[in-house]
Coordinates of C-alpha atoms in Angstrom, one line a residue:
M467 CA -16.4 10.9 -21.2
F468 CA -14.4 8.9 -23.7
N469 CA -10.6 8.4 -23.6
I470 CA -9.2 8.5 -27.0
N471 CA -6.3 6.4 -25.8
K472 CA -8.6 3.8 -24.4
I473 CA -6.8 0.9 -25.9
T474 CA -3.8 1.5 -23.7
L475 CA -5.7 2.2 -20.5
S476 CA -8.6 -0.1 -20.9
P477 CA -9.5 -2.5 -18.1
I478 CA -8.8 -6.2 -18.8
K479 CA -6.0 -5.0 -21.0
T480 CA -2.7 -4.0 -19.5
S481 CA -0.8 -2.5 -22.4
S482 CA 2.2 -4.4 -23.8
F483 CA 3.8 -1.0 -24.4
L484 CA 3.0 0.7 -21.1
L485 CA 6.6 1.7 -20.3
L486 CA 7.3 3.2 -23.8
S487 CA 3.9 4.9 -23.8
C488 CA 4.8 6.4 -20.4
I489 CA 8.1 7.7 -21.8
S490 CA 6.4 9.2 -24.8
S491 CA 3.7 11.0 -22.8
F492 CA 6.1 12.4 -20.3
A493 CA 8.4 13.6 -23.0
N494 CA 5.5 15.6 -24.4
A495 CA 4.2 16.8 -21.0
A496 CA 4.9 19.9 -19.0
E497 CA 3.8 22.2 -21.9
S498 CA 2.1 24.5 -19.4
H499 CA 3.9 25.3 -16.2
G500 CA 2.5 26.2 -12.8
L501 CA -0.2 24.8 -10.5
L502 CA -3.5 23.6 -12.0
L503 CA -6.5 22.5 -9.9
N504 CA -9.5 20.7 -11.5
S505 CA -12.3 18.5 -10.3
K506 CA -15.2 16.4 -11.6
V507 CA -18.5 15.7 -9.9
T508 CA -20.6 12.8 -11.2
I509 CA -24.1 11.6 -10.2
A510 CA -24.9 8.1 -11.5
Q511 CA -27.4 5.3 -11.6
D512 CA -25.9 1.8 -12.0
D513 CA -28.2 -1.3 -12.1
N514 CA -25.2 -3.7 -11.6
I515 CA -22.5 -2.1 -9.4
L516 CA -20.6 -5.4 -9.0
K517 CA -20.8 -6.4 -12.7
N518 CA -22.1 -9.9 -12.0
S519 CA -25.2 -12.0 -12.0
N520 CA -26.4 -10.7 -8.6
E521 CA -27.4 -7.4 -10.3
I522 CA -27.1 -5.1 -7.3
E523 CA -28.6 -1.7 -8.2
D524 CA -27.6 1.6 -6.6
Q525 CA -27.0 5.3 -7.1
Y526 CA -23.8 7.0 -6.3
I527 CA -22.1 10.4 -6.3
S528 CA -18.4 10.7 -7.3
L529 CA -15.9 13.4 -6.7
Q530 CA -12.6 13.4 -8.6
P531 CA -10.1 16.1 -7.6
V532 CA -7.0 16.6 -9.8
A533 CA -4.0 18.7 -9.0
S534 CA -0.9 19.1 -11.2
F535 CA 2.3 21.2 -10.8
N536 CA 4.9 21.6 -13.6
S537 CA 8.0 23.7 -13.4
F538 CA 11.5 24.3 -14.6
I539 CA 14.8 23.6 -13.0
G540 CA 17.1 25.2 -15.4
K541 CA 16.5 23.6 -18.7
H542 CA 14.9 20.5 -17.0
D543 CA 11.2 19.8 -16.3
V544 CA 9.7 18.6 -13.0
S545 CA 6.1 17.6 -12.4
V546 CA 3.9 16.5 -9.5
N547 CA 0.4 15.1 -10.1
Y548 CA -2.4 13.9 -7.9
E549 CA -5.7 12.3 -8.8
G550 CA -8.4 11.2 -6.4
K551 CA -11.8 9.5 -6.7
L552 CA -14.3 9.4 -3.9
N553 CA -17.4 7.3 -4.6
A554 CA -20.3 7.3 -2.1
Y555 CA -23.3 4.9 -2.7
K556 CA -26.8 5.6 -1.6
D557 CA -27.8 2.2 -0.3
N558 CA -24.7 -0.1 -0.4
T559 CA -22.4 2.1 1.7
K560 CA -20.0 -0.7 2.4
F561 CA -18.8 -0.3 -1.2
N562 CA -17.8 3.3 -0.7
Y563 CA -14.2 4.0 -1.6
F564 CA -11.6 6.8 -1.9
N565 CA -8.8 6.2 -4.5
H566 CA -5.5 8.1 -4.5
S567 CA -2.9 8.3 -7.2
L568 CA 0.3 10.4 -6.8
S569 CA 3.1 10.7 -9.3
T570 CA 6.3 12.7 -9.6
G571 CA 8.4 13.1 -12.7
L572 CA 11.7 14.5 -13.8
K573 CA 12.8 15.2 -17.4
L574 CA 16.5 16.0 -17.8
N575 CA 17.2 17.6 -21.2
H576 CA 20.9 17.0 -21.5
N577 CA 21.1 18.4 -25.0
Y578 CA 19.0 18.5 -28.1
R579 CA 19.6 14.8 -28.8
T580 CA 19.6 13.2 -25.3
T581 CA 16.9 13.1 -22.7
T582 CA 16.6 11.1 -19.4
L583 CA 13.2 10.5 -17.7
F584 CA 12.4 9.5 -14.1
S585 CA 9.0 8.9 -12.5
L586 CA 7.8 7.7 -9.2
T587 CA 4.2 6.7 -8.7
Y588 CA 2.0 5.5 -5.8
Q589 CA -1.5 4.2 -6.1
D590 CA -4.1 3.3 -3.4
S591 CA -7.2 2.1 -5.2
I592 CA -10.0 -0.3 -5.7
E593 CA -10.1 -2.7 -8.6
E594 CA -13.0 -2.0 -10.9
P595 CA -15.1 -5.2 -11.0
N596 CA -15.3 -5.2 -14.9
T597 CA -11.5 -5.2 -15.2
T598 CA -10.8 -8.9 -14.4
I599 CA -12.3 -12.3 -15.3
S600 CA -13.3 -13.0 -11.7
P601 CA -17.1 -13.4 -11.2
N602 CA -17.0 -11.3 -7.9
I603 CA -20.1 -13.1 -6.6
N604 CA -19.6 -12.9 -2.8
L605 CA -17.9 -9.6 -2.5
D606 CA -18.8 -7.4 0.6
E607 CA -16.4 -4.7 -0.7
F608 CA -14.4 -4.0 -3.9
N609 CA -10.9 -5.5 -4.1
K610 CA -8.4 -3.0 -2.7
F611 CA -4.7 -2.7 -3.6
D612 CA -1.8 -0.4 -3.4
Q613 CA 1.1 -0.1 -5.9
L614 CA 4.4 1.6 -5.9
G615 CA 6.2 2.1 -9.2
F616 CA 9.4 3.5 -10.5
D617 CA 10.2 4.2 -14.2
V618 CA 13.5 5.3 -15.9
G619 CA 13.7 6.2 -19.5
F620 CA 16.5 7.2 -21.9
I621 CA 15.9 8.8 -25.3
Y622 CA 18.6 9.5 -27.9
G623 CA 17.4 11.5 -30.9
S624 CA 14.1 13.2 -31.5
E625 CA 11.0 12.4 -33.5
D626 CA 12.5 14.4 -36.4
S627 CA 15.8 12.5 -36.3
K628 CA 16.7 9.9 -38.9
G629 CA 17.0 7.4 -36.1
Q630 CA 15.8 7.4 -32.5
I631 CA 16.6 5.1 -29.6
R632 CA 14.3 4.6 -26.5
L633 CA 15.3 2.6 -23.5
G634 CA 13.2 2.0 -20.5
Y635 CA 13.0 0.2 -17.2
K636 CA 9.9 -0.2 -15.0
L637 CA 9.6 -1.6 -11.5
A638 CA 6.2 -2.1 -9.8
D639 CA 5.3 -3.6 -6.4
K640 CA 1.5 -4.4 -6.2
H641 CA -0.1 -5.5 -3.0
F642 CA -3.8 -6.6 -2.5
N643 CA -5.3 -5.8 0.9
N644 CA -8.7 -7.7 1.2
N645 CA -11.0 -10.4 -0.2
Q646 CA -8.4 -13.1 0.0
Q647 CA -6.5 -11.7 -3.0
E648 CA -3.1 -12.0 -1.5
F649 CA -2.1 -14.7 -4.0
R650 CA -2.0 -11.9 -6.6
N651 CA 0.6 -9.8 -4.8
V652 CA 3.3 -9.4 -7.4
F653 CA 6.7 -7.7 -8.0
E654 CA 7.1 -6.7 -11.7
N655 CA 10.3 -5.7 -13.6
A656 CA 10.2 -4.7 -17.2
L657 CA 13.1 -3.8 -19.5
S658 CA 12.3 -2.5 -23.0
A659 CA 14.2 -1.1 -26.0
A660 CA 13.0 0.5 -29.2
F661 CA 14.6 1.8 -32.3
Y662 CA 12.7 4.2 -34.6
Y663 CA 13.9 4.8 -38.2
R664 CA 12.5 7.5 -40.4
L665 CA 11.3 6.3 -43.8
S666 CA 9.9 9.7 -44.8
I667 CA 8.8 13.0 -43.4
D668 CA 5.7 11.5 -41.8
T669 CA 6.5 7.8 -41.4
R670 CA 8.8 5.9 -39.1
I671 CA 9.4 2.2 -38.7
V672 CA 9.9 0.8 -35.2
F673 CA 11.7 -2.3 -33.8
L674 CA 10.8 -3.1 -30.2
G675 CA 11.9 -5.7 -27.7
R676 CA 10.7 -6.2 -24.1
V677 CA 11.3 -8.6 -21.2
T678 CA 8.9 -8.6 -18.2
D679 CA 9.4 -10.6 -15.0
F680 CA 6.4 -11.3 -12.8
D681 CA 7.6 -12.4 -9.4
Y682 CA 4.6 -13.5 -7.2
K683 CA 5.2 -13.1 -3.5
N684 CA 2.8 -15.6 -1.8
T685 CA 4.2 -18.7 -3.5
S686 CA 2.9 -21.0 -0.7
I687 CA -0.7 -20.1 -1.8
S688 CA -0.2 -20.0 -5.6
D689 CA 3.0 -19.4 -7.6
Q690 CA 2.0 -17.8 -10.9
S691 CA 5.5 -16.3 -11.4
S692 CA 6.6 -16.0 -15.1
T693 CA 8.8 -14.3 -17.6
D694 CA 7.3 -12.6 -20.6
Y695 CA 9.3 -11.9 -23.8
A696 CA 8.1 -9.9 -26.8
L697 CA 9.6 -8.8 -30.2
L698 CA 7.6 -6.5 -32.4
T699 CA 7.9 -4.2 -35.4
G700 CA 5.6 -1.7 -37.0
L701 CA 4.9 1.7 -38.3
S702 CA 4.2 5.1 -36.9
W703 CA 2.8 7.7 -39.3
K704 CA 1.2 11.1 -39.8
S705 CA 0.1 10.8 -43.4
S706 CA -1.7 14.2 -43.3
T707 CA -3.2 16.7 -40.9
T708 CA -6.3 14.3 -40.7
T709 CA -4.7 10.9 -40.0
T710 CA -2.2 9.7 -37.4
G711 CA -1.6 6.2 -36.1
E712 CA 0.8 3.5 -34.9
F713 CA 0.7 -0.2 -35.6
R714 CA 3.0 -2.8 -34.1
I715 CA 2.9 -6.6 -34.5
G716 CA 5.1 -9.4 -33.3
Y717 CA 5.5 -12.5 -31.2
Q718 CA 5.0 -12.9 -27.4
S719 CA 6.1 -15.8 -25.3
K720 CA 5.2 -16.2 -21.5
H721 CA 7.1 -18.9 -19.6
F722 CA 5.8 -20.0 -16.1
E723 CA 8.2 -21.2 -13.3
S724 CA 5.6 -23.7 -12.1
D725 CA 4.8 -26.8 -14.2
I726 CA 1.1 -26.7 -13.3
Y727 CA 0.6 -23.8 -15.7
Q728 CA 0.8 -23.8 -19.5
D729 CA 3.1 -21.4 -21.3
V730 CA 1.3 -18.8 -23.4
D731 CA 2.8 -18.0 -26.8
G732 CA 1.6 -16.5 -30.0
L733 CA 0.8 -13.4 -32.0
T734 CA 0.7 -9.9 -30.3
Y735 CA -0.2 -6.6 -31.9
E736 CA -1.5 -3.1 -31.2
L737 CA -3.2 -0.6 -33.5
D738 CA -4.2 2.9 -32.6
L739 CA -5.5 5.2 -35.3
T740 CA -6.9 8.7 -35.2
W741 CA -8.8 10.0 -38.3
M742 CA -10.4 13.5 -38.7
P743 CA -12.5 13.2 -41.9
Q744 CA -13.7 16.8 -41.3
T745 CA -12.9 19.6 -39.0
Y746 CA -15.7 18.8 -36.5
T747 CA -15.4 15.0 -36.4
T748 CA -12.7 12.8 -34.8
I749 CA -12.7 9.0 -35.1
N750 CA -10.4 6.9 -32.9
L751 CA -10.2 3.2 -33.6
G752 CA -7.9 0.4 -32.8
S753 CA -7.3 -3.2 -31.8
A754 CA -4.8 -5.1 -29.6
R755 CA -3.9 -8.7 -28.7
R756 CA -1.9 -9.4 -25.6
T757 CA -1.4 -11.7 -22.6
T758 CA -3.1 -10.8 -19.3
E759 CA -2.4 -12.0 -15.8
S760 CA -5.1 -14.1 -14.3
S761 CA -7.2 -12.9 -11.3
I762 CA -8.3 -16.5 -10.4
I763 CA -6.2 -18.6 -8.1
D764 CA -4.2 -21.4 -9.8
S765 CA -5.4 -20.3 -13.2
N766 CA -3.4 -19.6 -16.3
A767 CA -2.7 -16.3 -17.9
Y768 CA -4.7 -15.8 -21.0
K769 CA -4.8 -14.0 -24.4
T770 CA -7.1 -11.0 -24.7
T771 CA -8.1 -9.4 -28.0
S772 CA -9.8 -6.0 -28.0
Y773 CA -11.4 -3.7 -30.5
Y774 CA -12.7 -0.2 -30.1
V775 CA -14.0 2.8 -32.0
N776 CA -14.8 6.2 -30.5
I777 CA -16.5 9.0 -32.5
S778 CA -16.6 12.6 -31.4
H779 CA -18.6 15.2 -33.4
N780 CA -19.2 18.9 -32.8
I781 CA -22.9 19.5 -33.5
Y782 CA -22.6 23.1 -32.3
R783 CA -19.6 25.3 -31.4
R784 CA -19.7 24.3 -27.7
T785 CA -21.5 20.9 -27.9
N786 CA -20.1 17.5 -28.7
I787 CA -21.8 14.2 -29.3
L788 CA -19.7 11.1 -28.3
V789 CA -20.3 7.5 -29.3
G790 CA -18.1 4.6 -28.4
F791 CA -18.0 0.8 -28.8
E792 CA -15.5 -1.7 -27.4
Q793 CA -15.3 -5.5 -27.3
N794 CA -12.8 -7.6 -25.4
K795 CA -12.4 -11.4 -26.0
S796 CA -10.6 -13.4 -23.4
D797 CA -9.3 -16.9 -24.4
L798 CA -9.3 -18.7 -21.0
Q799 CA -7.5 -22.0 -20.6
G800 CA -9.4 -22.9 -17.4
N801 CA -8.1 -23.9 -14.0
N802 CA -5.1 -26.2 -14.3
V803 CA -5.4 -27.7 -10.8
D804 CA -9.0 -28.8 -10.2
Q805 CA -10.8 -27.7 -13.3
T806 CA -13.2 -25.5 -11.3
F807 CA -13.3 -23.1 -14.3
Q808 CA -13.5 -24.6 -17.7
S809 CA -11.7 -23.3 -20.8
S810 CA -13.8 -20.7 -22.7
T811 CA -13.9 -17.5 -24.6
D812 CA -15.5 -14.7 -22.7
K813 CA -16.8 -11.6 -24.5
L814 CA -17.3 -8.2 -22.8
S815 CA -19.0 -5.6 -25.0
T816 CA -19.4 -1.9 -24.0
T817 CA -21.5 0.6 -25.8
E818 CA -21.6 4.3 -24.7
I819 CA -23.2 7.4 -26.0
G820 CA -23.0 10.9 -24.5
I821 CA -23.3 14.6 -25.0
T822 CA -20.9 17.2 -23.7
H823 CA -21.7 21.0 -23.5
N824 CA -19.2 23.7 -22.6
L825 CA -21.2 25.8 -20.1
R826 CA -18.2 28.2 -19.6
T827 CA -14.7 28.3 -20.9
W828 CA -13.7 26.5 -17.7
L829 CA -16.7 24.1 -17.1
D830 CA -18.1 21.2 -19.1
V831 CA -21.4 19.3 -18.4
N832 CA -21.7 15.7 -19.7
L833 CA -24.7 13.3 -19.9
S834 CA -23.9 9.7 -20.9
Y835 CA -25.4 6.2 -21.1
K836 CA -23.3 3.1 -21.0
Y837 CA -24.4 -0.6 -21.6
E838 CA -22.1 -3.5 -20.7
E839 CA -22.7 -7.2 -21.5
K840 CA -20.5 -10.2 -20.8
N841 CA -21.1 -13.6 -22.2
S842 CA -19.2 -16.9 -21.3
I843 CA -19.6 -20.7 -21.6
N844 CA -19.7 -20.6 -17.8
T845 CA -22.8 -18.6 -16.9
V846 CA -21.4 -17.6 -13.5
F847 CA -19.4 -14.9 -15.5
D848 CA -22.3 -13.5 -17.4
Y849 CA -23.8 -10.1 -16.6
K850 CA -25.5 -7.0 -18.0
A851 CA -25.3 -3.5 -16.8
N852 CA -26.8 -0.1 -17.6
I853 CA -25.1 3.1 -16.3
I854 CA -26.4 6.6 -16.6
Q855 CA -24.1 9.5 -15.6
L856 CA -24.4 13.2 -15.2
S857 CA -21.1 15.0 -14.6
F858 CA -19.7 18.5 -14.2
E859 CA -16.0 19.0 -14.9
T860 CA -13.7 22.0 -14.6
I861 CA -11.1 22.4 -17.5
F862 CA -8.6 24.9 -16.3
E863 CA -5.5 24.7 -18.5

C-alpha cells in the first residue's frame, strides 16, 4: 500500500517539518469520534530481509492491529491511538519482532482563533534495515529501540484567516537496546515557529524557523551532539479542486560540538504535490533535501535528497492500481576518525506496483511487488531486494 505522504514518513529521511506536520494532522484529526478497531494481515516473500549483500531470503507473516479512540471533553478533543506490528519469519525466526506504538493527544479549542495541542507518544520498535546507511552485515537480529516523545503546539488563527501563527516544541528521548548501537542514544529538543499569510483565497505564503538540538548520551563512545538551524519560506496552495501542494525552501546549518566532525550547511527544501487530472486518478509527487543523522559510529551527518511519485487509478469501481517510484541520494562525507568509510554518494531506488480490491465495504485485499536497489562507491553498501506481498486490511471508519 502506498502512503501519499511518503515524503514525510519515508525511511532515510526524517522530515525537517515533523513537528509542524504533527500539529497540522492533529488539528484535522478526530473527525469521527468513538472506538475504531482495524487490522492488517500480510503474507510476504522477501529475497533480502536484511537489505545487504548477504541476500538472506525468507517468507514471513505480519499482523498489524490498530486501535483508535476519539472523544469530546466539552468543546475539546481527546484521542488515544495504538499501532502494533508482529512479524514472524519462516526460517530465520531470530529476526521475529513485535513493534508497539502508543500515542495520546489533547486538542484544546479555546475559541475560534486559538488552539493548543498536546501529544505524548511511546514507541518500542525495530529499525527497518533500509532506513539507515549502515551495511548491517553481521546482524543476528534487527536493531531495536524505544522512544518517548512529547509535543506541544499553539495555533493562532485558522487556515481561512489573513494570517496564522503556529508555534511548536518537541522533545524526544531515543534509546537503542542491542547490536552495540548505544552510541546513537540521543535526546532531541526542537522549537519551531511559522507564520502563514494569505495571498488569495487558495494560496498562502509561509515563513518558518526551526532550532533542533541533538544531545547524544554516550559521549565516551562517540559524541555526535549538534545543533541544527533552519530558515525557510514557501507557498501552500489549492489552485483548484484538482491540485493542492506545498513548497518550502531555505537554508539549513548543522553545527557539531566535537571538532572531529564537519559542520553541514546548505540548501534545504520540501515539495509535496497532489494532482487529480481526472476523477479516478490521483498523482502524488514531491522532492526534499535535508540533513540526516548518521547511523555509523564517528561518522558525519549527511545531506539526503529524495524524489518520489505515486499514481493511483481506479480501473473499476472497487479496484485500484497503484504505481510508485522513489529515489534517495545520500551525500556521505566518510568517517572522520579512521577513514573506514570513504566519502560517496549512495543511491537507493524503490519501485512498487500493486492492485487493491475492495472485497467488502470494510475489507480490502492488496497484492504488490516491490524492487529495491542500492548503489554506492563502497560495494559493502550495495544490495538488491524483491518483495512480494499479499495483504488483507479492514477499513472500519
